[in-house]
Coordinates of C-alpha atoms in Angstrom, one line a residue:
X209 CA 35.6 -13.0 14.0
X210 CA 37.6 -10.8 11.6
X211 CA 35.9 -8.1 9.6
X212 CA 36.6 -7.4 6.1
X213 CA 36.3 -4.7 3.5
X214 CA 32.7 -5.5 2.4
X215 CA 31.3 -5.8 5.9
X216 CA 32.8 -2.4 6.8
X217 CA 31.5 -0.8 3.5
X218 CA 28.2 -2.5 4.0
X219 CA 27.6 -1.0 7.4
X220 CA 28.8 2.4 6.4
X221 CA 26.4 2.5 3.4
X222 CA 23.5 1.1 5.4
X223 CA 24.2 3.8 8.0
X224 CA 24.2 6.4 5.2
X225 CA 20.7 5.1 3.8
X226 CA 19.3 5.2 7.3
X227 CA 20.6 8.5 8.2
X228 CA 19.7 10.5 5.0
X229 CA 15.8 9.8 5.4
X230 CA 16.1 10.4 9.2
X231 CA 17.5 13.8 8.4
X232 CA 15.1 14.8 5.7
X233 CA 12.1 13.4 7.9
X234 CA 13.1 15.5 10.9
X235 CA 13.9 18.5 8.9
X236 CA 10.5 18.4 7.3
X237 CA 8.8 17.9 10.6
X238 CA 9.8 21.5 11.6
X239 CA 6.8 22.6 9.4
X240 CA 4.4 20.6 11.3
X241 CA 1.6 22.7 13.0
X242 CA 0.9 20.2 15.7
X243 CA -2.7 19.5 14.7
X244 CA -4.1 16.1 14.1
X245 CA -5.2 17.2 10.6
X246 CA -1.7 18.2 9.6
X247 CA -0.1 15.1 11.3
X248 CA -2.4 12.6 9.6
X249 CA -3.2 14.2 6.3
X250 CA -0.9 17.2 6.0
X251 CA -3.8 19.7 6.0
X252 CA -4.8 18.3 2.6
X253 CA -2.2 20.4 1.0
X254 CA 0.4 18.0 -0.2
X255 CA 1.9 19.2 -3.5
X256 CA 2.7 17.5 -6.9
X257 CA 6.3 16.4 -6.2
X258 CA 5.7 14.9 -2.8
X259 CA 2.4 13.3 -4.1
X260 CA 3.9 11.5 -7.0
X261 CA 7.0 10.1 -4.9
X262 CA 5.1 9.3 -1.9
X263 CA 2.4 7.4 -3.9
X264 CA 5.0 5.5 -6.2
X265 CA 7.4 4.8 -3.3
X266 CA 4.5 3.5 -1.1
X267 CA 3.2 1.4 -4.1
X268 CA 6.8 0.1 -4.7
X269 CA 7.5 -2.1 -1.7
X270 CA 9.8 -4.9 -0.7
X271 CA 7.2 -7.1 -2.5
X272 CA 8.1 -5.3 -5.7
X273 CA 11.8 -4.6 -5.1
X274 CA 12.8 -8.0 -3.8
X275 CA 9.9 -10.1 -4.7
X276 CA 10.0 -9.2 -8.4
X277 CA 13.5 -10.5 -8.7
X278 CA 12.5 -13.7 -6.8
X279 CA 9.5 -14.2 -9.0
X280 CA 11.4 -13.9 -12.3
X281 CA 14.0 -16.3 -10.7
X282 CA 11.4 -19.0 -9.8
X283 CA 8.6 -18.4 -12.2
X284 CA 10.1 -17.0 -15.5
X285 CA 7.7 -14.5 -17.2
X286 CA 4.9 -14.6 -14.6
X287 CA 5.8 -11.2 -13.0
X288 CA 5.7 -9.4 -16.4
X289 CA 2.0 -9.0 -15.6
X290 CA 3.6 -6.1 -13.2
X291 CA 3.7 -4.0 -16.4
X292 CA 0.0 -4.2 -16.7
X293 CA -0.9 -4.0 -13.1
X294 CA 1.1 -0.7 -12.8
X295 CA -0.9 0.8 -15.4
X296 CA -4.2 -0.5 -13.8
X297 CA -3.2 0.8 -10.5
X298 CA -2.7 4.2 -12.1
X299 CA -6.0 4.2 -13.8
X300 CA -7.8 3.1 -10.6
X301 CA -5.9 5.7 -8.6
X302 CA -7.4 8.4 -11.0
X303 CA -10.8 6.8 -11.4
X304 CA -11.6 5.9 -7.8
X305 CA -9.0 7.8 -5.9
X306 CA -9.9 11.2 -7.3
X307 CA -13.6 10.7 -6.3
X308 CA -12.4 9.5 -2.8
X309 CA -10.4 12.7 -2.6
X310 CA -13.4 14.9 -3.6
X311 CA -15.6 13.3 -0.9
X312 CA -12.7 13.5 1.5
X313 CA -12.4 17.2 1.0
X314 CA -16.2 17.8 1.4
X315 CA -16.6 15.6 4.3
X316 CA -13.2 16.3 6.1
X317 CA -12.3 12.7 6.2
X318 CA -9.0 11.4 7.8
X319 CA -9.4 7.6 7.5
X320 CA -11.1 5.2 5.3
X321 CA -13.8 4.5 7.9
X322 CA -14.9 8.2 7.6
X323 CA -15.6 7.6 3.9
X324 CA -17.9 4.6 4.6
X325 CA -19.7 6.3 7.5
X326 CA -20.6 9.3 5.4
X327 CA -21.6 7.4 2.2
X328 CA -23.2 4.3 3.7
X329 CA -24.4 6.0 6.9
X330 CA -23.5 2.9 9.0
X331 CA -21.0 3.1 11.7
X332 CA -20.9 -0.7 12.1
X333 CA -20.1 -1.4 8.4
X334 CA -17.5 1.2 8.5
X335 CA -15.9 -0.1 11.6
X336 CA -15.9 -3.7 10.1
X337 CA -14.1 -2.3 7.0
X338 CA -11.6 -0.4 9.3
X339 CA -10.8 -3.7 11.1
X340 CA -10.3 -5.6 7.8
X341 CA -8.0 -2.9 6.6
X342 CA -5.9 -3.2 9.8
X343 CA -5.8 -7.0 9.9
X344 CA -4.6 -7.3 6.4
X345 CA -2.2 -4.4 6.5
X346 CA -0.2 -6.0 9.3
X347 CA 1.1 -8.9 7.3
X348 CA 2.1 -6.4 4.5
X349 CA 3.9 -4.3 7.0
X350 CA 5.7 -7.7 7.9
X351 CA 6.9 -8.0 4.6
X352 CA 8.7 -4.7 4.6
X353 CA 10.5 -5.3 7.8
X354 CA 11.4 -8.9 6.6
X355 CA 12.8 -7.6 3.3
X356 CA 14.7 -4.6 4.9
X357 CA 16.2 -6.8 7.6
X358 CA 17.3 -9.4 5.1
X359 CA 19.1 -6.7 2.9
X360 CA 20.8 -5.4 6.0
X361 CA 22.0 -8.8 7.0
X362 CA 23.4 -9.6 3.4
X363 CA 25.0 -6.1 2.8
X364 CA 26.8 -6.2 6.1
X365 CA 28.0 -9.7 5.7
X366 CA 26.4 -10.7 8.8
X367 CA 27.6 -8.0 11.0
X368 CA 24.1 -6.6 11.2
X369 CA 21.9 -9.9 11.8
X370 CA 18.4 -10.2 10.7
X371 CA 16.9 -9.4 14.1
X372 CA 19.1 -6.3 14.5
X373 CA 18.5 -5.1 10.9
X374 CA 14.8 -5.4 11.6
X375 CA 15.0 -3.5 14.8
X376 CA 17.1 -0.5 13.2
X377 CA 14.7 -0.4 10.4
X378 CA 11.8 -0.1 12.9
X379 CA 13.5 2.6 14.9
X380 CA 14.4 4.9 12.2
X381 CA 10.9 4.9 10.9
X382 CA 9.5 5.5 14.4
X383 CA 11.6 8.5 14.9
X384 CA 10.8 10.5 11.8
X385 CA 7.2 9.5 11.5
X386 CA 6.7 10.2 15.3
X387 CA 8.2 13.7 14.7
X388 CA 6.6 14.7 11.4
X389 CA 3.6 12.5 10.3
X390 CA 2.6 12.2 6.9
X391 CA 4.7 15.2 5.8
X392 CA 7.9 13.6 6.9
X393 CA 6.9 10.5 5.3
X394 CA 6.2 12.1 1.8
X395 CA 9.7 14.0 1.7
X396 CA 11.7 10.9 2.7
X397 CA 9.7 9.1 0.0
X398 CA 11.4 11.4 -2.6
X399 CA 14.7 10.0 -1.6
X400 CA 13.4 6.4 -1.5
X401 CA 11.6 6.8 -4.9
X402 CA 14.7 8.0 -6.7
X403 CA 17.0 5.3 -5.2
X404 CA 14.4 2.5 -5.9
X405 CA 14.0 3.3 -9.6
X406 CA 17.8 3.8 -10.3
X407 CA 18.8 0.9 -8.1
X408 CA 16.8 -1.6 -10.0
X409 CA 17.9 -0.3 -13.5
X410 CA 21.6 -0.3 -12.4
X411 CA 21.2 -3.9 -11.0
X412 CA 19.8 -5.2 -14.0
X413 CA 22.4 -3.5 -16.5
X414 CA 25.4 -4.8 -14.5
X415 CA 24.2 -8.3 -13.9
X416 CA 23.1 -9.0 -17.4
X417 CA 26.5 -7.9 -18.5
X418 CA 28.1 -10.9 -16.7
X419 CA 26.3 -13.3 -19.0
X420 CA 27.1 -11.3 -22.2
X421 CA 24.0 -9.2 -22.6
X422 CA 20.3 -9.8 -22.8
X423 CA 20.4 -11.8 -26.2
X424 CA 23.0 -14.1 -24.7
X425 CA 21.0 -14.6 -21.5
X426 CA 17.9 -15.7 -23.3
X427 CA 19.8 -18.0 -25.6
X428 CA 21.4 -19.7 -22.6
X429 CA 18.1 -20.1 -20.8
X430 CA 16.5 -21.4 -23.9
X431 CA 19.2 -24.2 -24.0
X432 CA 19.4 -25.1 -20.4
X433 CA 16.0 -24.2 -18.8
X434 CA 13.5 -23.5 -21.7
X435 CA 10.6 -23.8 -19.3
X436 CA 11.7 -20.5 -17.6
X437 CA 10.7 -18.6 -20.8
X438 CA 7.1 -19.6 -21.0
X439 CA 4.2 -19.6 -18.5
X440 CA 3.7 -23.1 -17.1
X441 CA 0.3 -25.1 -17.0
X442 CA -2.1 -23.5 -14.7
X443 CA -0.1 -20.3 -14.2
X444 CA -2.5 -18.2 -16.3
X445 CA -4.8 -18.0 -13.2
X446 CA -2.0 -16.7 -11.0
X447 CA -1.3 -14.2 -13.8
X448 CA -4.8 -12.8 -13.8
X449 CA -5.0 -12.8 -10.0
X450 CA -1.8 -10.9 -9.6
X451 CA -2.9 -8.4 -12.3
X452 CA -6.1 -7.7 -10.5
X453 CA -5.4 -8.3 -6.8
X454 CA -2.1 -6.5 -6.3
X455 CA -3.2 -3.1 -7.7
X456 CA -6.6 -3.3 -6.0
X457 CA -5.0 -4.4 -2.6
X458 CA -2.5 -1.7 -2.8
X459 CA -5.1 1.0 -3.6
X460 CA -7.3 -0.1 -0.8
X461 CA -4.6 -0.1 1.9
X462 CA -5.0 2.6 4.5
X463 CA -1.7 4.3 3.4
X464 CA -3.3 5.1 0.1
X465 CA -6.5 6.4 1.5
X466 CA -4.3 8.9 3.4
X467 CA -2.5 10.1 0.2
X468 CA -5.8 10.5 -1.4
X469 CA -7.0 12.7 1.3
X470 CA -3.7 14.6 1.6
X471 CA -3.4 15.7 -1.9
X472 CA -3.8 19.4 -2.6
X473 CA -5.3 19.6 -6.1
X474 CA -7.5 17.3 -8.1
X475 CA -5.3 17.9 -11.1
X476 CA -2.6 15.8 -9.3
X477 CA -4.6 12.6 -9.9
X478 CA -4.8 13.2 -13.8
X479 CA -1.2 12.3 -14.5
X480 CA -0.9 9.3 -12.2
X481 CA -1.9 6.7 -14.8
X482 CA 0.9 7.9 -17.1
X483 CA 3.6 8.4 -14.3
X484 CA 3.0 5.0 -12.4
X485 CA 3.0 3.2 -15.8
X486 CA 6.3 4.9 -16.8
X487 CA 7.9 3.9 -13.5
X488 CA 7.3 0.3 -14.4
X489 CA 10.2 0.4 -16.6
X490 CA 12.3 -0.3 -13.5
X491 CA 10.8 -3.9 -13.6
X492 CA 13.4 -4.4 -16.7
X493 CA 16.0 -4.4 -14.0
X494 CA 14.2 -7.1 -12.0
X495 CA 13.7 -9.3 -15.2
X496 CA 17.4 -9.0 -16.0
X497 CA 18.5 -9.9 -12.5
X498 CA 16.1 -12.8 -12.1
X499 CA 16.7 -14.4 -15.3
X500 CA 20.5 -13.7 -15.3
X501 CA 20.7 -15.5 -11.9
X502 CA 19.1 -18.6 -13.3
X503 CA 22.3 -18.9 -15.2
X504 CA 24.8 -17.4 -12.9
X505 CA 23.5 -18.9 -9.5
X506 CA 20.9 -21.5 -10.3
X507 CA 20.7 -23.0 -6.7
X508 CA 20.0 -20.1 -4.4
X509 CA 17.9 -21.5 -1.7
X510 CA 16.1 -18.4 -0.5
X511 CA 14.8 -16.7 -3.6
X512 CA 13.9 -13.5 -1.9
X513 CA 17.8 -13.0 -1.6
X514 CA 18.4 -13.5 -5.3
X515 CA 19.2 -9.7 -5.8
X516 CA 21.6 -9.2 -3.1
X517 CA 23.3 -12.5 -3.5
X518 CA 23.9 -12.0 -7.3
X519 CA 25.0 -8.3 -6.9
X520 CA 27.6 -9.0 -4.1
X521 CA 29.1 -11.7 -6.5
X522 CA 29.2 -10.0 -9.7
X523 CA 28.7 -6.2 -9.5
X524 CA 31.2 -3.6 -8.2
X525 CA 31.1 -3.6 -4.4
X526 CA 30.0 -0.2 -3.7
X527 CA 27.2 -0.4 -6.5
X528 CA 26.0 -3.6 -5.1
X529 CA 25.8 -2.3 -1.5
X530 CA 24.2 1.0 -2.7
X531 CA 21.4 -1.0 -4.7
X532 CA 20.9 -3.4 -1.7
X533 CA 20.5 -0.2 0.5
X534 CA 18.0 1.1 -2.0
X535 CA 16.0 -2.2 -1.6
X536 CA 15.8 -1.5 2.2
X537 CA 14.7 1.9 1.2
X538 CA 11.8 0.4 -0.9
X539 CA 10.8 -1.6 2.2
X540 CA 10.9 1.5 4.3
X541 CA 9.0 3.7 2.0
X542 CA 6.1 1.4 2.3
X543 CA 6.4 0.5 6.0
X544 CA 6.4 4.1 7.1
X545 CA 3.3 4.9 5.2
X546 CA 1.5 1.8 6.5
X547 CA 2.4 2.1 10.2
X548 CA 1.4 5.9 10.1
X549 CA -2.0 5.0 8.3
X550 CA -2.7 2.2 10.8
X551 CA -2.0 4.5 13.8
X552 CA -4.3 7.0 12.3
X553 CA -7.1 4.5 12.0
X554 CA -6.6 3.4 15.4
X555 CA -6.6 7.0 16.8
X556 CA -9.7 8.4 15.0
X557 CA -11.7 5.2 14.4
X558 CA -11.3 3.4 17.8
X559 CA -9.5 5.4 20.5
X560 CA -11.3 8.7 19.9
X561 CA -14.7 7.0 19.7
X562 CA -14.5 4.3 22.2
X563 CA -11.8 5.2 24.8
X564 CA -11.3 8.9 25.1
X565 CA -13.9 10.8 23.1
X566 CA -13.5 14.2 21.7
X567 CA -9.6 14.4 22.4
X568 CA -7.9 17.7 22.0
X569 CA -6.0 18.0 18.7
X570 CA -2.4 17.6 20.4
X571 CA -3.6 14.6 22.5
X572 CA -4.8 13.0 19.3
X573 CA -1.5 13.3 17.9
X574 CA 0.2 11.8 20.9
X575 CA -2.2 8.8 20.8
X576 CA -1.4 8.3 17.1
X577 CA 2.4 8.5 17.9
X578 CA 2.1 5.6 20.5
X579 CA 0.1 3.6 18.3
X580 CA 2.8 3.8 15.7
X581 CA 5.1 2.3 18.3
X582 CA 2.7 -0.5 19.0
X583 CA 1.8 -1.5 15.4
X584 CA 5.7 -1.4 14.5
X585 CA 6.3 -3.6 17.6
X586 CA 3.7 -6.2 16.3
X587 CA 5.0 -6.3 13.0
X588 CA 8.6 -6.8 14.3
X589 CA 7.5 -9.8 16.4
X590 CA 5.8 -11.1 13.3
X591 CA 8.9 -10.7 11.0
X592 CA 10.9 -12.7 13.6
X593 CA 8.4 -15.6 14.1
X594 CA 6.2 -15.9 10.9
X595 CA 8.6 -16.6 8.0
X596 CA 7.4 -16.8 4.2
X597 CA 8.2 -16.0 0.8
X598 CA 7.6 -12.1 0.3
X599 CA 5.4 -12.5 -2.9
X600 CA 3.2 -15.1 -1.2
X601 CA 2.6 -13.3 2.1
X602 CA 2.0 -10.2 -0.1
X603 CA -0.6 -11.7 -2.3
X604 CA -2.6 -12.8 0.7
X605 CA -2.4 -9.5 2.3
X606 CA -3.5 -7.8 -0.9
X607 CA -6.1 -10.3 -1.2
X608 CA -7.7 -9.1 2.0
X609 CA -7.3 -5.4 1.3
X610 CA -8.7 -5.9 -2.2
X611 CA -12.0 -6.9 -0.7
X612 CA -12.7 -3.4 0.3
X613 CA -13.0 -2.2 -3.4
X614 CA -16.3 -3.7 -3.6
X615 CA -18.1 -1.5 -1.1
X616 CA -16.0 1.5 -2.2
X617 CA -17.1 1.3 -5.9
X618 CA -20.7 0.5 -4.7
X619 CA -20.9 3.5 -2.5
X620 CA -19.4 5.8 -5.2
X621 CA -21.6 4.4 -8.3
X622 CA -24.4 2.4 -7.5
X623 CA -27.3 3.9 -5.7
X624 CA -28.9 0.6 -4.8
X625 CA -25.8 -0.5 -2.8
X626 CA -26.9 -1.4 0.7
X627 CA -25.3 -1.8 4.0
X628 CA -26.4 -5.3 4.3
X629 CA -25.2 -6.2 0.9
X630 CA -21.8 -4.7 1.6
X631 CA -21.5 -6.4 4.8
X632 CA -22.5 -9.8 3.7
X633 CA -20.3 -9.5 0.6
X634 CA -17.3 -8.7 2.8
X635 CA -17.9 -11.5 5.4
X636 CA -18.2 -14.0 2.5
X637 CA -15.1 -12.7 0.8
X638 CA -12.8 -12.5 3.7
X639 CA -14.1 -16.0 5.0
X640 CA -13.4 -17.5 1.6
X641 CA -9.9 -16.0 1.5
X642 CA -9.0 -17.3 4.9
X643 CA -10.4 -20.7 4.5
X644 CA -9.0 -21.4 1.0
X645 CA -5.7 -20.0 2.2
X646 CA -5.6 -22.3 5.2
X647 CA -6.8 -25.4 3.3
X648 CA -5.8 -25.0 -0.3
X649 CA -7.0 -28.4 -1.3
X650 CA -10.6 -27.1 -0.8
X651 CA -10.2 -24.4 -3.4
X652 CA -12.4 -25.4 -6.4
X653 CA -11.8 -25.7 -10.1
X654 CA -9.0 -23.7 -12.0
X655 CA -8.9 -21.2 -8.8
X656 CA -6.8 -23.9 -7.1
X657 CA -3.9 -23.0 -9.4
X658 CA -3.0 -19.6 -7.7
X659 CA -6.5 -18.0 -7.9
X660 CA -7.6 -18.1 -4.2
X661 CA -7.6 -14.4 -3.8
X662 CA -9.5 -13.8 -7.0
X663 CA -12.1 -16.3 -6.1
X664 CA -12.6 -14.6 -2.8
X665 CA -13.1 -11.3 -4.5
X666 CA -15.5 -12.7 -7.0
X667 CA -17.6 -14.2 -4.2
X668 CA -17.7 -10.9 -2.3
X669 CA -19.1 -9.2 -5.6
X670 CA -21.7 -11.8 -6.4
X671 CA -23.1 -11.6 -2.7
X672 CA -23.0 -7.8 -2.8
X673 CA -24.8 -7.6 -6.2
X674 CA -27.4 -10.2 -5.2
X675 CA -28.2 -9.2 -1.6
X676 CA -28.3 -5.2 -2.1
X677 CA -31.4 -5.0 -4.1
X678 CA -33.4 -7.1 -1.7
X679 CA -32.3 -5.3 1.5
X680 CA -33.0 -1.8 2.8
X681 CA -31.4 0.9 0.7
X682 CA -29.4 3.8 1.9
X683 CA -31.9 6.6 3.0
X684 CA -32.8 9.3 0.5
X685 CA -31.2 12.3 2.1
X686 CA -27.9 10.5 1.9
X687 CA -28.4 9.5 -1.7
X688 CA -29.4 13.1 -2.5
X689 CA -26.0 14.3 -0.9
X690 CA -24.1 11.8 -2.8
X691 CA -25.9 12.8 -6.2
X692 CA -25.1 16.5 -5.5
X693 CA -21.4 15.8 -4.9
X694 CA -21.4 13.8 -8.2
X695 CA -22.8 16.7 -10.0
X696 CA -20.2 19.1 -8.4
X697 CA -17.5 16.7 -9.2
X698 CA -18.5 16.4 -12.8
X699 CA -18.6 20.3 -13.1
X700 CA -15.1 20.5 -11.4
X701 CA -16.5 22.5 -8.5
X702 CA -13.8 21.3 -6.2
X703 CA -13.9 24.1 -3.6
X704 CA -17.7 25.1 -3.6
X705 CA -20.2 23.4 -1.5
X706 CA -23.8 22.9 -2.6
X707 CA -25.9 25.4 -0.6
X708 CA -28.2 22.5 0.9
X709 CA -25.1 20.5 1.9
X710 CA -23.4 23.5 3.6
X711 CA -26.6 24.2 5.4
X712 CA -26.8 20.5 6.5
X713 CA -23.2 20.6 7.6
X714 CA -23.7 23.8 9.7
X715 CA -26.7 22.4 11.3
X716 CA -24.8 19.2 12.2
X717 CA -21.8 21.3 13.6
X718 CA -21.6 21.8 17.3
X719 CA -20.9 25.0 19.3
X720 CA -17.4 23.6 19.9
X721 CA -16.8 23.8 16.1
X722 CA -17.2 20.0 15.5
X723 CA -16.8 19.4 11.7
X724 CA -19.5 17.9 9.5
X725 CA -17.9 14.5 9.4
X726 CA -17.4 14.4 13.1
X727 CA -21.2 15.0 13.6
X728 CA -21.9 12.4 10.9
X729 CA -19.8 9.8 12.9
X730 CA -21.9 10.6 16.0
X731 CA -25.1 10.4 14.0
X732 CA -24.0 7.0 12.5
X733 CA -23.1 5.8 16.0
X734 CA -26.5 6.6 17.0

């Protein structure tokens, strides 16, 4: 077939957007020390610029970049809840995340499982939670590969087909994450974050210009499709569900636990509500694209391709291709973090405990690298054979991840939270999510209108709160340790350890220098 200018330009720009993060990631990898602590959480020394961009770029996935345009195109104002959930995410990242960071610093955590072992004293509950996080992160990782592959296909005019785009996406991520771990991810996310924000804003400005401006756009929609300007019947439940489930699911993803642990200073959490809320301005671009497309291209079959289709038709070619490539960057900025965090969980939570105990540091890193390869391959296969609308898959994935907020908040703030209560709540919540997703006609009452994920979370909370007071509480020494940490947290004693806790950690450490949390893991396993 003949190759036109758009195809050549598309391939070149895609190549550029693949090469830049690859160079950044490999360059930052030179600073790696080779230790597992450095590879998985950057020695808990990630600075302010890297933290902001890696949190926001990881938060802004293909679900946000592509799915937001598709949602405005299909459902009108429904996705405006994104403005609220960005603020809510920032507040939760400050309120919960800062405390998780503090416990992680005291307990030397690497994965989410470490937190639950240390605060619940139960290896079985912690392992169950680790499995839940892995299972529901996989479909979210699939979203990123799907979104990135779609964009490469469209931008290249078919020269890079869907299967090849997904493969390229997968290979580039593996190379720099393999080499540099979370440090490489954080610095590539600076590039991704800037292009995501500017890309969406630029797309909205140029596309709305094609319909004569924002006022004309709304006037025309009012005349031909007035239903696109109001929430339809029953949509309010979907609105509430998206507002709560999306930020809670994102917050509980294993990639966000990694960022909480890796942050250097507690002060970096304080600005997150403002900064994450501010970046939500980019959704103005999505709104303009999605609504303008209802006038310019009302019959697009695959709503997830609204953004690239409209840009290639109406925007200057180079701008269109650059924004589309930025969309692939949005997918990559989440996928790199997810696959790295899943590999860390497998290495620390399962391989090191069950297959090869007490691995040397460098071998731990190598296990993590091979795990990155395996999880990426699984997600790639899912991308090829399990299709679905990005927002739909994303909500189910977020719904499963959001279940973990219940034992997290319980462990931090409720001294009567019990292992049995947390376990029972999670079992009921995850089971309800699976059953009502597979059999939507069984969903009761108003929750049938887009509220399955919210219903599952509410059932989890109810069971947790009801069961915990009637079952065995956490032991007194564990609650005392948590109380002392709360006291130190309130007094901003970030770097000092309570004398009794120091003594306890020293007594738990082995002659080989095993850390307190490692000993805690062994004690919980016993």
